[in-house]
Short mmCIF file of C-alpha atoms and ligand atoms in Angstrom, two decimals:
data_model
loop_
_atom_site.label_atom_id
_atom_site.label_comp_id
_atom_site.label_asym_id
_atom_site.label_seq_id
_atom_site.Cartn_x
_atom_site.Cartn_y
_atom_site.Cartn_z
CA UNK A 1 0.00 0.00 0.00
CA UNK A 2 1.24 3.54 -0.70
CA UNK A 3 1.31 6.25 1.95
CA UNK A 4 -2.42 6.84 1.58
CA UNK A 5 -5.50 4.72 0.87
CA UNK A 6 -4.68 2.56 -2.13
CA UNK A 7 -7.94 3.05 -4.00
CA UNK A 8 -7.99 6.85 -4.02
CA UNK A 9 -4.61 7.93 -2.64
CA UNK A 10 -3.12 9.17 -5.92
CA UNK A 11 -3.78 12.89 -5.56
CA UNK A 12 -3.00 13.12 -1.82
CA UNK A 13 0.22 14.44 -0.30
CA UNK A 14 -0.23 13.18 3.23
CA UNK A 15 -1.87 10.17 4.79
CA UNK A 16 -5.26 10.48 6.49
CA UNK A 17 -5.18 11.57 10.12
CA UNK A 18 -5.34 8.52 12.38
CA UNK A 19 -8.49 9.62 14.17
CA UNK A 20 -10.15 10.79 10.95
CA UNK A 21 -9.70 7.25 9.67
CA UNK A 22 -11.70 5.91 12.59
CA UNK A 23 -14.15 8.80 12.41
CA UNK A 24 -14.88 8.22 8.74
CA UNK A 25 -14.86 4.45 8.67
CA UNK A 26 -18.11 2.55 8.34
CA UNK A 27 -16.60 -0.93 8.38
CA UNK A 28 -17.61 -1.36 12.04
CA UNK A 29 -21.25 -1.53 11.01
CA UNK A 30 -21.51 -1.96 7.23
CA UNK A 31 -19.98 -5.46 7.41
CA UNK A 32 -23.60 -6.57 7.49
CA UNK A 33 -23.77 -5.66 3.81
CA UNK A 34 -21.04 -8.15 2.80
CA UNK A 35 -23.29 -10.80 1.21
CA UNK A 36 -25.23 -8.15 -0.73
CA UNK A 37 -22.07 -6.34 -1.81
CA UNK A 38 -20.71 -9.61 -3.16
CA UNK A 39 -23.99 -10.50 -4.87
CA UNK A 40 -23.95 -7.06 -6.47
CA UNK A 41 -20.32 -7.43 -7.61
CA UNK A 42 -20.93 -10.87 -9.11
CA UNK A 43 -23.81 -9.51 -11.19
CA UNK A 44 -21.73 -6.49 -12.22
CA UNK A 45 -18.78 -8.68 -13.28
CA UNK A 46 -21.04 -10.99 -15.28
CA UNK A 47 -22.43 -8.01 -17.16
CA UNK A 48 -18.95 -6.53 -17.73
CA UNK A 49 -17.92 -9.79 -19.40
CA UNK A 50 -21.08 -9.93 -21.50
CA UNK A 51 -20.47 -6.44 -22.90
CA UNK A 52 -16.82 -7.23 -23.56
CA UNK A 53 -15.18 -5.27 -20.74
CA UNK A 54 -13.84 -8.41 -19.05
CA UNK A 55 -12.58 -11.65 -20.55
CA UNK A 56 -14.26 -14.89 -19.54
CA UNK A 57 -11.18 -15.88 -17.57
CA UNK A 58 -11.15 -12.56 -15.71
CA UNK A 59 -14.82 -12.87 -14.90
CA UNK A 60 -14.39 -16.41 -13.55
CA UNK A 61 -11.44 -15.35 -11.42
CA UNK A 62 -13.43 -12.46 -10.00
CA UNK A 63 -16.48 -14.56 -9.22
CA UNK A 64 -14.46 -17.38 -7.65
CA UNK A 65 -12.52 -14.81 -5.63
CA UNK A 66 -15.69 -13.13 -4.40
CA UNK A 67 -17.19 -16.47 -3.38
CA UNK A 68 -14.02 -17.34 -1.47
CA UNK A 69 -14.18 -13.96 0.29
CA UNK A 70 -17.78 -14.64 1.28
CA UNK A 71 -16.77 -17.97 2.83
CA UNK A 72 -13.91 -16.25 4.66
CA UNK A 73 -16.34 -13.68 6.05
CA UNK A 74 -18.90 -16.32 7.02
CA UNK A 75 -16.20 -18.36 8.75
CA UNK A 76 -15.07 -15.23 10.61
CA UNK A 77 -11.65 -15.49 8.96
CA UNK A 78 -11.68 -12.18 7.13
CA UNK A 79 -9.13 -9.59 8.13
CA UNK A 80 -11.09 -6.30 8.38
CA UNK A 81 -9.16 -3.09 7.96
CA UNK A 82 -10.13 0.40 9.12
CA UNK A 83 -7.64 1.80 6.60
CA UNK A 84 -9.95 0.50 3.92
CA UNK A 85 -12.87 2.48 5.36
CA UNK A 86 -15.87 0.43 4.36
CA UNK A 87 -17.19 -2.92 3.24
CA UNK A 88 -16.77 -2.12 -0.46
CA UNK A 89 -13.07 -1.35 -0.26
CA UNK A 90 -12.35 -4.15 2.19
CA UNK A 91 -13.77 -6.68 -0.20
CA UNK A 92 -12.18 -5.16 -3.30
CA UNK A 93 -8.74 -4.93 -1.71
CA UNK A 94 -8.93 -8.56 -0.62
CA UNK A 95 -9.98 -9.54 -4.14
CA UNK A 96 -6.99 -7.78 -5.71
CA UNK A 97 -4.81 -9.40 -3.07
CA UNK A 98 -6.13 -12.77 -3.99
CA UNK A 99 -6.46 -12.70 -7.79
CA UNK A 100 -4.26 -9.75 -8.82
CA UNK A 101 -4.85 -7.72 -12.01
CA UNK A 102 -8.34 -9.03 -12.83
CA UNK A 103 -9.52 -7.83 -9.43
CA UNK A 104 -8.57 -4.26 -10.31
CA UNK A 105 -11.04 -4.31 -13.20
CA UNK A 106 -14.13 -5.06 -11.12
CA UNK A 107 -14.78 -1.41 -10.34
CA UNK A 108 -15.05 -0.50 -14.04
CA UNK A 109 -18.18 1.55 -14.73
CA UNK A 110 -19.34 1.81 -11.15
CA UNK A 111 -18.75 3.82 -8.00
CA UNK A 112 -19.13 3.12 -4.32
CA UNK A 113 -22.06 5.54 -4.49
CA UNK A 114 -24.23 3.37 -6.70
CA UNK A 115 -22.75 0.26 -5.11
CA UNK A 116 -23.83 1.17 -1.58
CA UNK A 117 -27.24 2.39 -2.77
CA UNK A 118 -27.73 -1.02 -4.40
CA UNK A 119 -26.40 -3.00 -1.44
CA UNK A 120 -28.79 -1.44 1.07
CA UNK A 121 -31.74 -2.06 -1.23
CA UNK A 122 -30.76 -5.72 -1.56
CA UNK A 123 -30.33 -5.93 2.21
CA UNK A 124 -33.65 -4.26 2.96
CA UNK A 125 -35.54 -6.26 0.34
CA UNK A 126 -34.50 -9.49 2.05
CA UNK A 127 -35.20 -8.11 5.52
CA UNK A 128 -38.67 -6.96 4.46
CA UNK A 129 -39.52 -10.50 3.46
CA UNK A 130 -38.31 -11.88 6.80
CA UNK A 131 -40.23 -9.20 8.71
CA UNK A 132 -43.35 -9.99 6.77
CA UNK A 133 -43.14 -13.65 7.65
CA UNK A 134 -42.62 -12.70 11.31
CA UNK A 135 -45.78 -10.59 11.10
CA UNK A 136 -47.62 -13.58 9.66
CA UNK A 137 -46.43 -15.77 12.52
CA UNK A 138 -47.72 -13.27 15.03
CA UNK A 139 -51.01 -13.06 13.17
CA UNK A 140 -51.33 -16.85 13.35
CA UNK A 141 -50.77 -16.70 17.10
CA UNK A 142 -53.49 -14.06 17.39
CA UNK A 143 -55.86 -16.21 15.33
CA UNK A 144 -55.21 -19.26 17.53
CA UNK A 145 -55.93 -17.25 20.64
CA UNK A 146 -59.02 -15.68 19.08
CA UNK A 147 -60.41 -19.09 18.07
CA UNK A 148 -60.13 -20.29 21.66
CA UNK A 149 -61.69 -17.21 23.21
CA UNK A 150 -64.63 -16.27 20.99
CA UNK A 151 -67.07 -16.51 23.92
CA UNK A 152 -64.78 -14.98 26.52
CA UNK A 153 -66.19 -11.70 27.76
CA UNK A 154 -63.83 -8.82 28.39
CA UNK A 155 -64.73 -5.30 29.46
CA UNK A 156 -64.29 -3.06 26.45
CA UNK A 157 -62.90 0.31 27.49
CA UNK A 158 -63.06 3.86 26.29
CA UNK A 159 -61.09 6.41 28.35
CA UNK A 160 -59.91 3.30 30.24
CA UNK A 161 -63.37 3.21 31.86
CA UNK A 162 -65.56 0.15 31.37
CA UNK A 163 -67.69 0.84 28.31
CA UNK A 164 -69.36 -2.27 26.84
CA UNK A 165 -68.79 -6.02 26.98
CA UNK A 166 -66.70 -7.34 24.12
CA UNK A 167 -65.40 -10.72 23.06
CA UNK A 168 -61.75 -11.25 23.96
CA UNK A 169 -61.34 -12.73 20.49
CA UNK A 170 -62.68 -9.51 18.99
CA UNK A 171 -60.00 -7.63 20.90
CA UNK A 172 -57.29 -9.96 19.54
CA UNK A 173 -58.68 -9.58 16.02
CA UNK A 174 -58.31 -5.82 16.29
CA UNK A 175 -54.55 -6.36 16.52
CA UNK A 176 -54.77 -8.82 13.65
CA UNK A 177 -56.25 -6.06 11.48
CA UNK A 178 -53.53 -3.59 12.47
CA UNK A 179 -50.86 -6.11 11.54
CA UNK A 180 -52.60 -6.78 8.25
CA UNK A 181 -52.25 -3.12 7.30
CA UNK A 182 -48.66 -3.14 8.57
CA UNK A 183 -47.84 -6.01 6.30
CA UNK A 184 -49.53 -4.31 3.31
CA UNK A 185 -47.46 -1.20 3.94
CA UNK A 186 -44.25 -3.26 3.84
CA UNK A 187 -45.31 -4.92 0.60
CA UNK A 188 -46.02 -1.50 -0.86
CA UNK A 189 -42.67 -0.17 0.32
CA UNK A 190 -40.97 -3.19 -1.27
CA UNK A 191 -42.35 -2.26 -4.70
CA UNK A 192 -40.56 1.09 -4.78
CA UNK A 193 -37.50 -0.28 -3.04
CA UNK A 194 -37.04 -2.91 -5.71
CA UNK A 195 -35.51 -0.43 -8.16
CA UNK A 196 -31.85 -0.67 -9.09
CA UNK A 197 -29.48 2.31 -8.78
CA UNK A 198 -26.42 0.43 -10.10
CA UNK A 199 -25.14 2.05 -13.28
CA UNK A 200 -25.65 5.54 -11.85
CA UNK A 201 -21.92 5.35 -11.04
CA UNK A 202 -20.70 8.33 -8.97
CA UNK A 203 -23.63 10.57 -9.98
CA UNK A 204 -23.85 11.05 -13.75
CA UNK A 205 -23.68 7.56 -15.19
CA UNK A 206 -20.66 6.05 -16.94
CA UNK A 207 -18.90 6.18 -20.31
CA UNK A 208 -18.78 2.38 -20.63
CA UNK A 209 -21.39 0.47 -22.66
CA UNK A 210 -22.96 -1.13 -19.58
CA UNK A 211 -26.16 -3.19 -19.68
CA UNK A 212 -28.18 -2.09 -16.69
CA UNK A 213 -31.19 -4.20 -17.61
CA UNK A 214 -29.07 -7.32 -17.46
CA UNK A 215 -27.69 -6.48 -14.01
CA UNK A 216 -31.20 -5.73 -12.74
CA UNK A 217 -32.36 -9.08 -14.05
CA UNK A 218 -29.47 -10.88 -12.33
CA UNK A 219 -30.20 -9.14 -9.04
CA UNK A 220 -33.97 -9.59 -9.22
CA UNK A 221 -34.78 -5.87 -9.43
CA UNK A 222 -38.08 -5.05 -11.10
CA UNK A 223 -37.02 -1.63 -12.34
CA UNK A 224 -33.96 0.55 -12.86
CA UNK A 225 -33.58 4.04 -11.36
CA UNK A 226 -34.39 6.43 -14.21
CA UNK A 227 -32.10 9.17 -13.02
CA UNK A 228 -28.54 8.63 -11.90
CA UNK A 229 -28.50 11.58 -9.47
CA UNK A 230 -31.63 10.34 -7.79
CA UNK A 231 -30.39 6.75 -7.82
CA UNK A 232 -27.25 7.41 -5.80
CA UNK A 233 -28.59 10.00 -3.44
CA UNK A 234 -32.11 9.40 -2.16
CA UNK A 235 -32.81 7.24 0.83
CA UNK A 236 -36.57 7.69 0.75
CA UNK A 237 -37.04 3.91 0.57
CA UNK A 238 -35.31 3.57 3.94
CA UNK A 239 -37.47 6.34 5.38
CA UNK A 240 -40.60 4.68 4.03
CA UNK A 241 -39.52 1.46 5.67
CA UNK A 242 -38.81 3.25 8.96
CA UNK A 243 -42.22 4.92 8.86
CA UNK A 244 -43.85 1.51 8.39
CA UNK A 245 -41.60 0.03 11.08
CA UNK A 246 -42.63 2.83 13.45
CA UNK A 247 -46.28 2.02 12.88
CA UNK A 248 -45.66 -1.66 13.59
CA UNK A 249 -43.85 -0.74 16.79
CA UNK A 250 -46.68 1.63 17.73
CA UNK A 251 -49.14 -1.26 17.39
CA UNK A 252 -46.93 -3.62 19.37
CA UNK A 253 -46.48 -0.94 21.99
CA UNK A 254 -50.23 -0.47 22.47
CA UNK A 255 -50.58 -4.24 22.77
CA UNK A 256 -47.70 -4.28 25.26
CA UNK A 257 -49.35 -1.61 27.35
CA UNK A 258 -52.51 -3.72 27.57
CA UNK A 259 -50.61 -6.87 28.49
CA UNK A 260 -48.83 -4.93 31.23
CA UNK A 261 -52.08 -3.54 32.61
CA UNK A 262 -53.91 -6.84 32.31
CA UNK A 263 -51.22 -8.75 34.16
CA UNK A 264 -51.24 -6.34 37.12
CA UNK A 265 -52.98 -7.38 40.36
CA UNK A 266 -55.49 -4.56 39.78
CA UNK A 267 -56.76 -6.00 36.48
CA UNK A 268 -55.64 -9.62 36.85
CA UNK A 269 -57.05 -10.61 33.45
CA UNK A 270 -54.05 -12.62 32.26
CA UNK A 271 -50.90 -14.25 33.51
CA UNK A 272 -47.74 -13.98 31.47
CA UNK A 273 -45.58 -17.11 31.33
CA UNK A 274 -42.79 -17.09 33.93
CA UNK A 275 -40.14 -17.55 31.32
CA UNK A 276 -41.07 -14.22 29.74
CA UNK A 277 -40.87 -12.33 33.03
CA UNK A 278 -38.25 -11.45 35.63
CA UNK A 279 -38.24 -10.97 39.37
CA UNK A 280 -37.02 -8.15 41.56
CA UNK A 281 -33.73 -8.29 43.45
CA UNK A 282 -35.32 -6.62 46.45
CA UNK A 283 -39.07 -7.40 46.40
CA UNK A 284 -39.54 -11.16 46.53
CA UNK A 285 -43.20 -11.07 45.48
CA UNK A 286 -42.57 -9.37 42.15
CA UNK A 287 -43.06 -10.79 38.68
CA UNK A 288 -42.34 -8.11 36.16
CA UNK A 289 -43.67 -8.05 32.58
CA UNK A 290 -40.25 -7.23 31.12
CA UNK A 291 -40.95 -8.42 27.60
CA UNK A 292 -43.91 -6.14 26.84
CA UNK A 293 -42.20 -3.32 28.73
CA UNK A 294 -39.11 -3.67 26.57
CA UNK A 295 -41.15 -3.76 23.38
CA UNK A 296 -42.91 -0.58 24.50
CA UNK A 297 -39.54 0.96 25.31
CA UNK A 298 -37.91 -0.08 22.05
CA UNK A 299 -40.67 1.69 20.14
CA UNK A 300 -38.99 4.96 21.05
CA UNK A 301 -35.79 3.79 19.50
CA UNK A 302 -37.40 3.03 16.12
CA UNK A 303 -39.25 6.39 16.11
CA UNK A 304 -35.87 7.99 16.83
CA UNK A 305 -34.28 6.24 13.87
CA UNK A 306 -37.05 7.50 11.59
CA UNK A 307 -36.41 11.06 12.71
CA UNK A 308 -32.71 10.48 12.35
CA UNK A 309 -32.79 9.47 8.67
CA UNK A 310 -35.35 12.14 7.81
CA UNK A 311 -32.99 14.67 9.31
CA UNK A 312 -29.92 13.20 7.60
CA UNK A 313 -31.65 13.73 4.25
CA UNK A 314 -33.30 17.08 4.72
CA UNK A 315 -30.54 19.45 3.66
CA UNK A 316 -28.41 17.37 1.35
CA UNK A 317 -27.74 18.87 -2.05
CA UNK A 318 -27.76 16.38 -4.93
CA UNK A 319 -26.17 13.95 -5.32
CA UNK A 320 -24.26 11.66 -2.93
CA UNK A 321 -22.82 13.12 0.28
CA UNK A 322 -20.96 11.33 3.02
CA UNK A 323 -23.91 12.15 5.29
CA UNK A 324 -25.57 9.15 3.69
CA UNK A 325 -23.21 6.84 5.51
CA UNK A 326 -25.23 7.72 8.60
CA UNK A 327 -28.27 5.92 7.18
CA UNK A 328 -26.95 2.50 8.08
CA UNK A 329 -26.91 2.23 11.85
CA UNK A 330 -30.49 3.51 12.30
CA UNK A 331 -31.68 1.25 9.50
CA UNK A 332 -29.90 -1.89 10.73
CA UNK A 333 -30.93 -1.27 14.32
CA UNK A 334 -34.57 -0.77 13.33
CA UNK A 335 -34.59 -3.99 11.32
CA UNK A 336 -33.07 -5.95 14.21
CA UNK A 337 -35.33 -4.36 16.81
CA UNK A 338 -38.43 -5.00 14.78
CA UNK A 339 -37.54 -8.62 14.08
CA UNK A 340 -36.79 -9.26 17.74
CA UNK A 341 -40.01 -7.64 18.97
CA UNK A 342 -42.18 -9.53 16.49
CA UNK A 343 -40.45 -12.76 17.36
CA UNK A 344 -40.77 -12.40 21.11
CA UNK A 345 -44.43 -11.48 20.81
CA UNK A 346 -45.25 -14.47 18.62
CA UNK A 347 -43.40 -16.74 21.07
CA UNK A 348 -45.09 -15.29 24.14
CA UNK A 349 -48.68 -15.01 22.99
CA UNK A 350 -49.63 -18.72 22.84
CA UNK A 351 -48.38 -19.11 26.42
CA UNK A 352 -50.45 -16.41 28.06
CA UNK A 353 -52.99 -17.66 30.61
CA UNK A 354 -56.43 -16.10 30.11
CA UNK A 355 -58.32 -15.54 33.36
CA UNK A 356 -61.83 -15.69 31.96
CA UNK A 357 -63.67 -15.43 35.29
CA UNK A 358 -61.81 -12.30 36.31
CA UNK A 359 -62.53 -10.65 32.97
CA UNK A 360 -66.17 -11.56 33.34
CA UNK A 361 -66.46 -10.27 36.92
CA UNK A 362 -64.74 -7.07 36.01
CA UNK A 363 -67.14 -6.49 33.10
CA UNK A 364 -70.02 -6.80 35.56
CA UNK A 365 -68.67 -3.97 37.66
CA UNK A 366 -68.85 -1.10 35.23
CA UNK A 367 -72.52 -0.87 34.12
CA UNK A 368 -71.35 -2.20 30.79
CA UNK A 369 -74.90 -2.93 29.58
CA UNK A 370 -76.28 0.56 30.16
CA UNK A 371 -76.25 1.26 26.42
CA UNK A 372 -78.20 -1.95 25.90
CA UNK A 373 -80.91 -0.71 28.23
CA UNK A 374 -81.10 2.57 26.33
CA UNK A 375 -81.31 0.66 23.02
CA UNK A 376 -84.06 -1.50 24.58
CA UNK A 377 -86.08 1.61 25.44
CA UNK A 378 -85.60 2.99 21.93
CA UNK A 379 -87.03 -0.24 20.56
CA UNK A 380 -90.02 0.36 22.87
CA UNK A 381 -90.61 3.74 21.23
CA UNK A 382 -88.45 6.27 23.11
CA UNK A 383 -86.12 8.72 21.41
CA UNK A 384 -82.46 7.78 22.07
CA UNK A 385 -81.70 11.01 23.96
CA UNK A 386 -84.62 10.43 26.34
CA UNK A 387 -83.65 6.80 26.79
CA UNK A 388 -80.07 7.90 27.57
CA UNK A 389 -81.34 10.24 30.28
CA UNK A 390 -83.55 7.56 31.88
CA UNK A 391 -80.76 4.98 31.94
CA UNK A 392 -78.44 7.59 33.46
CA UNK A 393 -80.86 7.91 36.37
CA UNK A 394 -81.06 4.11 36.67
CA UNK A 395 -77.24 3.89 36.80
CA UNK A 396 -77.14 6.57 39.52
CA UNK A 397 -79.70 4.55 41.47
CA UNK A 398 -77.69 1.36 40.98
CA UNK A 399 -74.53 3.09 42.19
CA UNK A 400 -76.35 4.20 45.35
CA UNK A 401 -77.64 0.69 45.97
CA UNK A 402 -74.31 -0.85 44.89
CA UNK A 403 -76.11 -3.05 42.38
CA UNK A 404 -75.57 -3.70 38.68
CA UNK A 405 -78.54 -2.90 36.40
CA UNK A 406 -79.12 -6.62 35.95
CA UNK A 407 -79.41 -6.99 39.73
CA UNK A 408 -82.26 -4.48 40.07
CA UNK A 409 -85.77 -5.92 40.33
CA UNK A 410 -88.29 -5.45 37.56
CA UNK A 411 -90.25 -3.10 39.85
CA UNK A 412 -87.18 -0.99 40.53
CA UNK A 413 -86.51 -0.76 36.80
CA UNK A 414 -90.11 0.07 36.02
CA UNK A 415 -89.84 3.09 38.33
CA UNK A 416 -87.67 4.59 35.62
CA UNK A 417 -89.94 3.64 32.74
CA UNK A 418 -93.19 1.73 32.69
CA UNK A 419 -92.41 0.23 29.31
CA UNK A 420 -89.72 -1.98 30.80
CA UNK A 421 -90.79 -5.63 30.88
CA UNK A 422 -89.39 -8.99 31.97
CA UNK A 423 -87.48 -9.47 28.72
CA UNK A 424 -85.18 -6.63 29.79
CA UNK A 425 -83.03 -9.10 31.70
CA UNK A 426 -81.87 -10.77 28.48
CA UNK A 427 -80.69 -7.40 27.32
CA UNK A 428 -78.97 -6.60 30.60
CA UNK A 429 -76.95 -9.80 30.69
CA UNK A 430 -73.36 -9.55 29.42
CA UNK A 431 -73.95 -12.39 27.02
CA UNK A 432 -77.11 -10.82 25.68
CA UNK A 433 -75.28 -7.56 25.14
CA UNK A 434 -72.42 -9.32 23.37
CA UNK A 435 -74.61 -11.39 21.02
CA UNK A 436 -76.75 -8.38 20.16
CA UNK A 437 -73.95 -6.61 18.27
CA UNK A 438 -74.44 -8.86 15.34
CA UNK A 439 -73.34 -7.05 12.20
CA UNK A 440 -70.15 -6.98 10.17
CA UNK A 441 -67.38 -5.61 12.38
CA UNK A 442 -69.40 -6.09 15.59
CA UNK A 443 -68.32 -8.06 18.66
CA UNK A 444 -71.03 -10.73 18.57
CA UNK A 445 -69.36 -14.15 18.68
CA UNK A 446 -71.10 -15.06 15.40
CA UNK A 447 -69.44 -12.13 13.71
CA UNK A 448 -66.09 -12.77 15.37
CA UNK A 449 -66.12 -16.35 14.09
CA UNK A 450 -66.76 -15.07 10.59
CA UNK A 451 -63.97 -12.52 10.94
CA UNK A 452 -61.61 -15.30 12.03
CA UNK A 453 -62.60 -17.44 9.04
CA UNK A 454 -62.07 -14.57 6.63
CA UNK A 455 -58.68 -13.89 8.19
CA UNK A 456 -57.61 -17.52 7.88
CA UNK A 457 -58.56 -17.50 4.20
CA UNK A 458 -56.68 -14.28 3.52
CA UNK A 459 -53.54 -15.47 5.28
CA UNK A 460 -53.34 -18.60 3.13
N1 LIG B 501 -19.33 3.91 3.13
C1 LIG B 501 -19.99 4.77 2.21
C2 LIG B 501 -21.46 4.94 2.62
O1 LIG B 501 -21.88 4.26 3.45
C3 LIG B 501 -19.94 4.22 0.83
C4 LIG B 501 -20.01 5.23 -0.24
C5 LIG B 501 -18.81 6.11 -0.16
N2 LIG B 501 -18.71 7.01 -1.26
C6 LIG B 501 -17.89 8.06 -1.26
N3 LIG B 501 -17.90 8.80 -2.30
N4 LIG B 501 -17.14 8.36 -0.24
O2 LIG B 501 -22.16 5.77 2.13
#
C-alpha cells in the first residue's frame, strides 16, 4: 500500500489523520452488507464480461474470488481493515490481493455511491420478506388465541373506563387487522424499493457500454432508477420502511401496554408465562412483565431512527454526500429491533394464561350494559336522547344501591320507565349484550367467528 489509501490515494500528499480514519470508517457496522455487496459485484462482473469489458477468464477469477471472500467472512476469517474504510473497499482490496490484475477491473463503470445504494436495497428487500413472515407468525398466534376465546367476555374500554362487553377474540382480532395493514405497507414499500441504482456510477452515469437491464435481471430488481443523481442520493425507501416500522412498533407498543395492565394485580385478566418475566432483586413477590415493557420501550428507538434518517436527508444537495453513511446504523438497528419484537411477541402469545372469570367479573362492575338498556327503550318507542337520560338515572340509582342494572328488580326498573318488561333481563346480561352486536365488524361471537374465518382464508 502507498502512503495513503490505495484506492484513491493518488492525488494526496499526506496520509489520512489517524483519528479521521476511525471517524470516517463505516466498516464497524456496514460489514452486514457483505453478502449483498458480493452478490452485487458478481452480477456487475457478469455483465462486464457480456459487454466485452472483461474476458471470460477474468470474470471467472473475479467470481471465484468473491465467493471465497464470502466464505472467509462467514467463517469469521476475514481480516477487516479500518484503513480500507468500508465494506466495499475491504472486499475489493482482498480480491486484488487474492487474484491480482483481474480484481482491479471489477470497479469499471461503477462507484461506491451506486454500489452502496444497491447493497442497502438488496439488504432491505431481504429483511422486508423476513419481517413480513414474522408478522404472519404473530397473526397466526393471534388467530389461535381468538379461536379459543370467541365466547370470553372482556370489558371493552373507552377512556380506560368500562364501556361495553366485548369478546376477547374480537379484541385480539383488532390487533390482527392492524398487523394486516402493517404487512400491506411493507409490501407496498418493497415495490418502490425494488428499483436498481447500479449504473448511476458516482452521480452522472458512466462512459462504458454497460447493460443495466441485465444487471437488474441478475439481481432480481423489477425496475432501474431512471435518473442517476436520484439513484445514488435518495434514501426515501429507507425512510418509508422506517415509517412503516414505526407504525408496527406503535401497534406492538399499544398491545404491550394492555398486556402490562392486564397482568397487574389490579386488572388480573391474564398471567404472562414465567419464562417471559423477571423478578425483583429486592421485592420477593414481584413478577415483572419485562418483555412487553421492553417492546414498549424499544418503540422509542425506532421512532428515533425514523427522525434520524429524515434529518440526515433534509438538507443534502444532490447527489451523494458522506452524510448518507449515517443511514446504516439507524436502519440496521430498526430492522433488528423489529424482528426481535415480532419474534418475542409471537413466542409469548400462545403461552399467556387467560383468566376468563376475572374478565367476566370485572365487566359486571362497570354498568357495561347501560347502552343496551337505552337501546331497549328505543325499541319500545323512546327517542335515544330520552332513553339515555332515563338509563343515566337508573345507573345513579344502581350506584347508590351498589347493584348492577341486571341486579335491580323489575319493579325498581319500572320506576324509571313503565315500558320496561321482563325481557329486559336478556338485554342486561353480558352475554345478551355481546350477542346483540351482530353485524359486520361487531363483537357478537357469530361475527367474530366469521372474521376469524375470513382472516384464515386471507392469510393462506
Ligand atoms: N461507506 C460509504 C457509505 O456508506 C460508501 C459510499 C462512499 N462514497 C464516497 N464517495 N465516499 O455511504
